[in-house]
Amino acid sequence: AAGSSHLVSASRDQTVKFWDVETGFCVHTLSDHSDWVRTVAVRESDGEMLATSGNDTVVNVYRTGGDRRKVCELRGHEHVVEALAFVCAATPAAVAESSGGGGSASGGADSRKSTADKKAEELNDLVASCGRDRTVRLWSISKASCLVTFNAHENWVRSVLVHPTGNFIISAGDDRSVRVFDVKSKRCLRTIDDAHPHFVTSIAMHHTLPIMVSGGVDHTVKCWQLD
C-alpha cells in the first residue's frame, strides 16, 4: 500500500517474510505453508490484508498489522496456485457504478454514504485465485468459502485480477487467452483467443484509466482498451 514502510516476499523456502524498507531487516516470518510459496498479494485499498499461496494449494489470508494473525485458510484448488488478487484499487466512480448509483434521492447524503461503505466492505472481502488446475476462483474472506469457480481455461491459469467494481474477474494463462468472467451470472463473458502467440503470464489494470496490459512468453507487452 502507498506509504507503507514494509515489503513482503515469498519464497521456495516455504516462508513469507516482512521486511523493513528503511533498515533492510526481516521483521516477521510466516511459516504456515508446507511447500514453495509462489504468490503473494496485498489488498491495494488499505494494505491491511495479505494473501499467500503456492505449491501446497492452500490460500492463507492474514492481517498485515499487529501480530499479522492468520484470518483464514481457503482450500479447493487441486494443483499449484499461480496467482492471487484482491479487488483492484477502486475509484469513486467504480464504487458508485457497482453500488447502483449510490442510493435514492430520499436517503440523502447519509444513505449514499451508507451504501458506499457497505459496497466497499463487500469488495474488501473478496480475493481471487487461479492455478494449474485450470480454474479461476473467487473467495469470501469473512465466510472462508469459495463463492464461484470458473472452468473455461484450457490450460494452466497464470494471472488473475478483480475489476474495481467486483463484478468481473479477468484472467490469462497458457491457453494463450485472456478471459473475462461475470461474477453474478457465473459465466465467461468474453474471450480474447490468441491474445499472445505463446503463454500469457501476467495481466494488470491501470488504477484510473480503462486500460489493461498483458505480458507473455513471446517477449511482448500489450495494452487493451476495456469497455
PDB file of C-alpha atoms in Angstrom:
ATOM      1  CA  ALA A   1       0.000   0.000   0.000  1.00  0.00           C
ATOM      2  CA  ALA A   2       1.082   3.607  -0.593  1.00  0.00           C
ATOM      3  CA  GLY A   3       3.173   4.962   2.256  1.00  0.00           C
ATOM      4  CA  SER A   4       3.913   1.548   3.706  1.00  0.00           C
ATOM      5  CA  SER A   5       7.261   1.034   5.411  1.00  0.00           C
ATOM      6  CA  HIS A   6       7.307  -2.720   4.787  1.00  0.00           C
ATOM      7  CA  LEU A   7       7.823  -5.057   1.849  1.00  0.00           C
ATOM      8  CA  VAL A   8       6.527  -8.646   1.696  1.00  0.00           C
ATOM      9  CA  SER A   9       8.264 -11.516  -0.097  1.00  0.00           C
ATOM     10  CA  ALA A  10       7.503 -15.189  -0.690  1.00  0.00           C
ATOM     11  CA  SER A  11       9.948 -17.998  -1.442  1.00  0.00           C
ATOM     12  CA  ARG A  12      10.698 -21.598  -2.280  1.00  0.00           C
ATOM     13  CA  ASP A  13      11.891 -21.890   1.348  1.00  0.00           C
ATOM     14  CA  GLN A  14       8.158 -22.149   2.269  1.00  0.00           C
ATOM     15  CA  THR A  15       8.099 -18.826   4.135  1.00  0.00           C
ATOM     16  CA  VAL A  16       6.639 -15.361   3.714  1.00  0.00           C
ATOM     17  CA  LYS A  17       8.745 -12.530   5.136  1.00  0.00           C
ATOM     18  CA  PHE A  18       8.068  -8.913   6.098  1.00  0.00           C
ATOM     19  CA  TRP A  19      10.980  -6.508   5.563  1.00  0.00           C
ATOM     20  CA  ASP A  20      11.550  -3.045   6.971  1.00  0.00           C
ATOM     21  CA  VAL A  21      12.255  -0.875   3.922  1.00  0.00           C
ATOM     22  CA  GLU A  22      14.435   1.616   5.815  1.00  0.00           C
ATOM     23  CA  THR A  23      16.715  -0.859   7.599  1.00  0.00           C
ATOM     24  CA  GLY A  24      16.533  -3.801   5.206  1.00  0.00           C
ATOM     25  CA  PHE A  25      15.940  -6.193   8.124  1.00  0.00           C
ATOM     26  CA  CYS A  26      13.378  -9.002   8.211  1.00  0.00           C
ATOM     27  CA  VAL A  27      10.912  -8.115  10.982  1.00  0.00           C
ATOM     28  CA  HIS A  28       8.488 -11.044  10.760  1.00  0.00           C
ATOM     29  CA  THR A  29       8.296 -14.501   9.159  1.00  0.00           C
ATOM     30  CA  LEU A  30       5.196 -16.568   8.347  1.00  0.00           C
ATOM     31  CA  SER A  31       5.805 -20.328   8.163  1.00  0.00           C
ATOM     32  CA  ASP A  32       2.318 -21.782   7.630  1.00  0.00           C
ATOM     33  CA  HIS A  33       2.891 -23.188   4.146  1.00  0.00           C
ATOM     34  CA  SER A  34       4.255 -26.693   3.621  1.00  0.00           C
ATOM     35  CA  ASP A  35       5.748 -26.113   0.161  1.00  0.00           C
ATOM     36  CA  TRP A  36       7.029 -23.447  -2.225  1.00  0.00           C
ATOM     37  CA  VAL A  37       5.137 -20.152  -1.774  1.00  0.00           C
ATOM     38  CA  ARG A  38       4.763 -18.865  -5.326  1.00  0.00           C
ATOM     39  CA  THR A  39       2.471 -15.871  -4.991  1.00  0.00           C
ATOM     40  CA  VAL A  40       1.626 -13.104  -2.554  1.00  0.00           C
ATOM     41  CA  ALA A  41      -0.939 -10.298  -2.812  1.00  0.00           C
ATOM     42  CA  VAL A  42      -1.635  -7.279  -0.626  1.00  0.00           C
ATOM     43  CA  ARG A  43      -5.023  -5.555  -0.627  1.00  0.00           C
ATOM     44  CA  GLU A  44      -4.483  -2.299  -2.506  1.00  0.00           C
ATOM     45  CA  SER A  45      -7.308  -0.301  -0.916  1.00  0.00           C
ATOM     46  CA  ASP A  46      -5.803  -0.173   2.568  1.00  0.00           C
ATOM     47  CA  GLY A  47      -2.828  -2.550   2.744  1.00  0.00           C
ATOM     48  CA  GLU A  48      -4.390  -4.324   5.727  1.00  0.00           C
ATOM     49  CA  MET A  49      -4.843  -7.795   4.225  1.00  0.00           C
ATOM     50  CA  LEU A  50      -2.355 -10.247   2.737  1.00  0.00           C
ATOM     51  CA  ALA A  51      -2.944 -13.492   0.807  1.00  0.00           C
ATOM     52  CA  THR A  52      -0.334 -16.166   0.042  1.00  0.00           C
ATOM     53  CA  SER A  53      -0.316 -19.480  -1.798  1.00  0.00           C
ATOM     54  CA  GLY A  54       1.694 -21.826  -3.987  1.00  0.00           C
ATOM     55  CA  ASN A  55       2.539 -25.496  -4.361  1.00  0.00           C
ATOM     56  CA  ASP A  56       0.576 -26.683  -1.312  1.00  0.00           C
ATOM     57  CA  THR A  57      -2.632 -25.302  -2.974  1.00  0.00           C
ATOM     58  CA  VAL A  58      -3.803 -23.601   0.251  1.00  0.00           C
ATOM     59  CA  VAL A  59      -4.588 -19.882   0.173  1.00  0.00           C
ATOM     60  CA  ASN A  60      -3.720 -18.271   3.518  1.00  0.00           C
ATOM     61  CA  VAL A  61      -5.124 -14.838   4.363  1.00  0.00           C
ATOM     62  CA  TYR A  62      -3.534 -12.645   7.060  1.00  0.00           C
ATOM     63  CA  ARG A  63      -3.933  -9.259   8.691  1.00  0.00           C
ATOM     64  CA  THR A  64      -0.819  -7.215   7.971  1.00  0.00           C
ATOM     65  CA  GLY A  65      -0.911  -5.144  11.164  1.00  0.00           C
ATOM     66  CA  GLY A  66      -0.219  -6.062  14.775  1.00  0.00           C
ATOM     67  CA  ASP A  67       0.744  -9.698  15.189  1.00  0.00           C
ATOM     68  CA  ARG A  68      -0.044 -10.424  11.498  1.00  0.00           C
ATOM     69  CA  ARG A  69      -2.504 -13.123  12.518  1.00  0.00           C
ATOM     70  CA  LYS A  70      -3.985 -15.591  10.054  1.00  0.00           C
ATOM     71  CA  VAL A  71      -7.608 -14.782   9.197  1.00  0.00           C
ATOM     72  CA  CYS A  72      -8.492 -17.953   7.298  1.00  0.00           C
ATOM     73  CA  GLU A  73      -7.350 -20.825   5.083  1.00  0.00           C
ATOM     74  CA  LEU A  74      -9.047 -21.236   1.707  1.00  0.00           C
ATOM     75  CA  ARG A  75      -8.991 -24.763   0.310  1.00  0.00           C
ATOM     76  CA  GLY A  76     -10.290 -26.047  -3.010  1.00  0.00           C
ATOM     77  CA  HIS A  77      -7.576 -25.827  -5.650  1.00  0.00           C
ATOM     78  CA  GLU A  78      -6.357 -29.222  -6.835  1.00  0.00           C
ATOM     79  CA  HIS A  79      -2.967 -28.111  -8.163  1.00  0.00           C
ATOM     80  CA  VAL A  80      -0.390 -25.342  -7.734  1.00  0.00           C
ATOM     81  CA  VAL A  81      -1.852 -21.857  -7.225  1.00  0.00           C
ATOM     82  CA  GLU A  82      -0.098 -19.447  -9.596  1.00  0.00           C
ATOM     83  CA  ALA A  83      -1.623 -16.070  -8.726  1.00  0.00           C
ATOM     84  CA  LEU A  84      -3.804 -14.196  -6.233  1.00  0.00           C
ATOM     85  CA  ALA A  85      -5.578 -10.852  -6.406  1.00  0.00           C
ATOM     86  CA  PHE A  86      -7.699  -8.635  -4.223  1.00  0.00           C
ATOM     87  CA  VAL A  87     -10.039  -6.152  -5.882  1.00  0.00           C
ATOM     88  CA  CYS A  88      -8.092  -3.565  -7.877  1.00  0.00           C
ATOM     89  CA  ALA A  89      -7.975  -0.210  -6.059  1.00  0.00           C
ATOM     90  CA  ALA A  90     -11.420   1.250  -6.675  1.00  0.00           C
ATOM     91  CA  THR A  91     -12.034   4.771  -7.924  1.00  0.00           C
ATOM     92  CA  PRO A  92     -15.123   6.618  -6.591  1.00  0.00           C
ATOM     93  CA  ALA A  93     -16.780   6.114  -9.978  1.00  0.00           C
ATOM     94  CA  ALA A  94     -16.251   2.347  -9.782  1.00  0.00           C
ATOM     95  CA  VAL A  95     -17.805   2.155  -6.314  1.00  0.00           C
ATOM     96  CA  ALA A  96     -20.791   4.213  -7.453  1.00  0.00           C
ATOM     97  CA  GLU A  97     -21.213   2.006 -10.531  1.00  0.00           C
ATOM     98  CA  SER A  98     -21.057  -1.229  -8.569  1.00  0.00           C
ATOM     99  CA  SER A  99     -23.491   0.018  -5.899  1.00  0.00           C
ATOM    100  CA  GLY A 100     -26.117   1.055  -8.383  1.00  0.00           C
ATOM    101  CA  GLY A 101     -25.592   4.815  -8.378  1.00  0.00           C
ATOM    102  CA  GLY A 102     -25.231   5.481  -4.663  1.00  0.00           C
ATOM    103  CA  GLY A 103     -28.672   5.376  -3.071  1.00  0.00           C
ATOM    104  CA  SER A 104     -32.073   7.015  -3.519  1.00  0.00           C
ATOM    105  CA  ALA A 105     -32.825  10.721  -3.512  1.00  0.00           C
ATOM    106  CA  SER A 106     -34.867  10.407  -0.330  1.00  0.00           C
ATOM    107  CA  GLY A 107     -31.970   8.852   1.550  1.00  0.00           C
ATOM    108  CA  GLY A 108     -29.753  11.914   1.211  1.00  0.00           C
ATOM    109  CA  ALA A 109     -26.028  12.005   1.872  1.00  0.00           C
ATOM    110  CA  ASP A 110     -26.196   9.560   4.798  1.00  0.00           C
ATOM    111  CA  SER A 111     -27.909   6.936   2.648  1.00  0.00           C
ATOM    112  CA  ARG A 112     -25.373   7.346  -0.126  1.00  0.00           C
ATOM    113  CA  LYS A 113     -22.504   7.108   2.339  1.00  0.00           C
ATOM    114  CA  SER A 114     -24.016   4.014   3.938  1.00  0.00           C
ATOM    115  CA  THR A 115     -24.434   2.363   0.547  1.00  0.00           C
ATOM    116  CA  ALA A 116     -20.862   3.204  -0.478  1.00  0.00           C
ATOM    117  CA  ASP A 117     -19.457   1.965   2.847  1.00  0.00           C
ATOM    118  CA  LYS A 118     -21.373  -1.297   2.546  1.00  0.00           C
ATOM    119  CA  LYS A 119     -20.159  -1.815  -1.013  1.00  0.00           C
ATOM    120  CA  ALA A 120     -16.561  -1.051  -0.024  1.00  0.00           C
ATOM    121  CA  GLU A 121     -16.841  -3.634   2.757  1.00  0.00           C
ATOM    122  CA  GLU A 122     -18.159  -6.219   0.286  1.00  0.00           C
ATOM    123  CA  LEU A 123     -15.303  -5.503  -2.142  1.00  0.00           C
ATOM    124  CA  ASN A 124     -12.682  -5.746   0.600  1.00  0.00           C
ATOM    125  CA  ASP A 125     -13.995  -9.215   1.471  1.00  0.00           C
ATOM    126  CA  LEU A 126     -13.072 -10.648  -1.944  1.00  0.00           C
ATOM    127  CA  VAL A 127      -9.919 -12.404  -3.097  1.00  0.00           C
ATOM    128  CA  ALA A 128      -9.398 -14.300  -6.359  1.00  0.00           C
ATOM    129  CA  SER A 129      -7.030 -17.146  -7.194  1.00  0.00           C
ATOM    130  CA  CYS A 130      -6.000 -19.153 -10.223  1.00  0.00           C
ATOM    131  CA  GLY A 131      -3.745 -22.090 -10.918  1.00  0.00           C
ATOM    132  CA  ARG A 132      -2.630 -25.202 -12.667  1.00  0.00           C
ATOM    133  CA  ASP A 133      -5.969 -26.951 -12.126  1.00  0.00           C
ATOM    134  CA  ARG A 134      -7.178 -24.592 -14.911  1.00  0.00           C
ATOM    135  CA  THR A 135      -9.661 -22.873 -12.618  1.00  0.00           C
ATOM    136  CA  VAL A 136     -10.256 -19.309 -11.515  1.00  0.00           C
ATOM    137  CA  ARG A 137     -11.884 -18.965  -8.090  1.00  0.00           C
ATOM    138  CA  LEU A 138     -13.444 -16.096  -6.169  1.00  0.00           C
ATOM    139  CA  TRP A 139     -13.466 -16.349  -2.367  1.00  0.00           C
ATOM    140  CA  SER A 140     -15.163 -14.645   0.553  1.00  0.00           C
ATOM    141  CA  ILE A 141     -12.660 -13.982   3.330  1.00  0.00           C
ATOM    142  CA  SER A 142     -15.265 -13.488   6.061  1.00  0.00           C
ATOM    143  CA  LYS A 143     -17.034 -16.746   5.163  1.00  0.00           C
ATOM    144  CA  ALA A 144     -13.786 -18.587   4.372  1.00  0.00           C
ATOM    145  CA  SER A 145     -15.517 -20.129   1.370  1.00  0.00           C
ATOM    146  CA  CYS A 146     -15.424 -20.226  -2.420  1.00  0.00           C
ATOM    147  CA  LEU A 147     -18.171 -18.095  -3.976  1.00  0.00           C
ATOM    148  CA  VAL A 148     -17.727 -19.247  -7.568  1.00  0.00           C
ATOM    149  CA  THR A 149     -15.375 -21.386  -9.665  1.00  0.00           C
ATOM    150  CA  PHE A 150     -14.776 -20.760 -13.378  1.00  0.00           C
ATOM    151  CA  ASN A 151     -13.548 -23.634 -15.564  1.00  0.00           C
ATOM    152  CA  ALA A 152     -13.285 -22.016 -19.013  1.00  0.00           C
ATOM    153  CA  HIS A 153      -9.496 -22.073 -19.392  1.00  0.00           C
ATOM    154  CA  GLU A 154      -7.965 -24.957 -21.323  1.00  0.00           C
ATOM    155  CA  ASN A 155      -4.550 -24.886 -19.670  1.00  0.00           C
ATOM    156  CA  TRP A 156      -2.782 -23.527 -16.588  1.00  0.00           C
ATOM    157  CA  VAL A 157      -4.059 -20.111 -15.471  1.00  0.00           C
ATOM    158  CA  ARG A 158      -1.137 -17.815 -14.694  1.00  0.00           C
ATOM    159  CA  SER A 159      -2.628 -14.454 -13.720  1.00  0.00           C
ATOM    160  CA  VAL A 160      -5.872 -13.029 -12.354  1.00  0.00           C
ATOM    161  CA  LEU A 161      -7.339  -9.671 -11.348  1.00  0.00           C
ATOM    162  CA  VAL A 162     -10.659  -8.497  -9.947  1.00  0.00           C
ATOM    163  CA  HIS A 163     -12.276  -5.476 -11.607  1.00  0.00           C
ATOM    164  CA  PRO A 164     -12.695  -2.456  -9.260  1.00  0.00           C
ATOM    165  CA  THR A 165     -16.488  -2.935  -9.300  1.00  0.00           C
ATOM    166  CA  GLY A 166     -16.148  -6.523  -8.104  1.00  0.00           C
ATOM    167  CA  ASN A 167     -18.456  -7.574 -10.934  1.00  0.00           C
ATOM    168  CA  PHE A 168     -15.825  -9.084 -13.223  1.00  0.00           C
ATOM    169  CA  ILE A 169     -12.745 -11.268 -12.990  1.00  0.00           C
ATOM    170  CA  ILE A 170     -10.100 -11.188 -15.726  1.00  0.00           C
ATOM    171  CA  SER A 171      -7.595 -13.996 -16.138  1.00  0.00           C
ATOM    172  CA  ALA A 172      -4.925 -15.228 -18.523  1.00  0.00           C
ATOM    173  CA  GLY A 173      -2.859 -18.339 -18.991  1.00  0.00           C
ATOM    174  CA  ASP A 174      -1.108 -20.980 -21.003  1.00  0.00           C
ATOM    175  CA  ASP A 175      -4.030 -21.415 -23.425  1.00  0.00           C
ATOM    176  CA  ARG A 176      -2.865 -18.025 -24.818  1.00  0.00           C
ATOM    177  CA  SER A 177      -6.186 -16.409 -23.945  1.00  0.00           C
ATOM    178  CA  VAL A 178      -7.420 -13.547 -21.771  1.00  0.00           C
ATOM    179  CA  ARG A 179     -10.881 -14.202 -20.365  1.00  0.00           C
ATOM    180  CA  VAL A 180     -13.465 -12.024 -18.660  1.00  0.00           C
ATOM    181  CA  PHE A 181     -15.855 -13.671 -16.197  1.00  0.00           C
ATOM    182  CA  ASP A 182     -19.129 -12.231 -14.933  1.00  0.00           C
ATOM    183  CA  VAL A 183     -19.393 -12.896 -11.204  1.00  0.00           C
ATOM    184  CA  LYS A 184     -23.173 -12.507 -10.948  1.00  0.00           C
ATOM    185  CA  SER A 185     -24.088 -14.760 -13.869  1.00  0.00           C
ATOM    186  CA  LYS A 186     -21.150 -17.099 -13.128  1.00  0.00           C
ATOM    187  CA  ARG A 187     -20.197 -17.387 -16.794  1.00  0.00           C
ATOM    188  CA  CYS A 188     -17.402 -16.467 -19.163  1.00  0.00           C
ATOM    189  CA  LEU A 189     -18.460 -13.145 -20.663  1.00  0.00           C
ATOM    190  CA  ARG A 190     -15.682 -12.638 -23.198  1.00  0.00           C
ATOM    191  CA  THR A 191     -12.625 -14.462 -24.509  1.00  0.00           C
ATOM    192  CA  ILE A 192      -9.678 -12.963 -26.340  1.00  0.00           C
ATOM    193  CA  ASP A 193      -8.312 -16.016 -28.128  1.00  0.00           C
ATOM    194  CA  ASP A 194      -4.625 -15.889 -29.066  1.00  0.00           C
ATOM    195  CA  ALA A 195      -4.138 -12.700 -27.061  1.00  0.00           C
ATOM    196  CA  HIS A 196      -0.458 -13.615 -27.343  1.00  0.00           C
ATOM    197  CA  PRO A 197       1.100 -16.219 -29.670  1.00  0.00           C
ATOM    198  CA  HIS A 198       2.538 -18.011 -26.607  1.00  0.00           C
ATOM    199  CA  PHE A 199       1.660 -18.401 -22.908  1.00  0.00           C
ATOM    200  CA  VAL A 200       0.152 -15.272 -21.314  1.00  0.00           C
ATOM    201  CA  THR A 201       1.933 -14.928 -17.985  1.00  0.00           C
ATOM    202  CA  SER A 202       0.674 -11.681 -16.450  1.00  0.00           C
ATOM    203  CA  ILE A 203      -2.060  -9.056 -16.587  1.00  0.00           C
ATOM    204  CA  ALA A 204      -2.555  -5.756 -14.757  1.00  0.00           C
ATOM    205  CA  MET A 205      -5.087  -2.931 -14.803  1.00  0.00           C
ATOM    206  CA  HIS A 206      -4.479   0.826 -14.726  1.00  0.00           C
ATOM    207  CA  HIS A 207      -5.687   2.401 -11.466  1.00  0.00           C
ATOM    208  CA  THR A 208      -7.790   5.140 -13.087  1.00  0.00           C
ATOM    209  CA  LEU A 209      -7.993   4.505 -16.839  1.00  0.00           C
ATOM    210  CA  PRO A 210      -9.951   1.645 -18.521  1.00  0.00           C
ATOM    211  CA  ILE A 211      -6.743   0.024 -19.752  1.00  0.00           C
ATOM    212  CA  MET A 212      -5.352  -3.447 -19.114  1.00  0.00           C
ATOM    213  CA  VAL A 213      -1.895  -4.697 -20.019  1.00  0.00           C
ATOM    214  CA  SER A 214      -0.777  -8.265 -20.614  1.00  0.00           C
ATOM    215  CA  GLY A 215       2.637  -9.857 -20.855  1.00  0.00           C
ATOM    216  CA  GLY A 216       3.719 -13.185 -22.231  1.00  0.00           C
ATOM    217  CA  VAL A 217       6.416 -15.655 -23.159  1.00  0.00           C
ATOM    218  CA  ASP A 218       6.515 -14.024 -26.612  1.00  0.00           C
ATOM    219  CA  HIS A 219       8.532 -11.154 -25.022  1.00  0.00           C
ATOM    220  CA  THR A 220       5.796  -8.572 -25.691  1.00  0.00           C
ATOM    221  CA  VAL A 221       3.519  -6.392 -23.554  1.00  0.00           C
ATOM    222  CA  LYS A 222       0.113  -5.491 -24.994  1.00  0.00           C
ATOM    223  CA  CYS A 223      -2.330  -2.756 -23.960  1.00  0.00           C
ATOM    224  CA  TRP A 224      -6.065  -3.432 -24.139  1.00  0.00           C
ATOM    225  CA  GLN A 225      -8.885  -0.879 -24.054  1.00  0.00           C
ATOM    226  CA  LEU A 226     -11.617  -2.049 -21.660  1.00  0.00           C
ATOM    227  CA  ASP A 227     -15.287  -1.382 -22.364  1.00  0.00           C
TER     228      ASP A 227
END
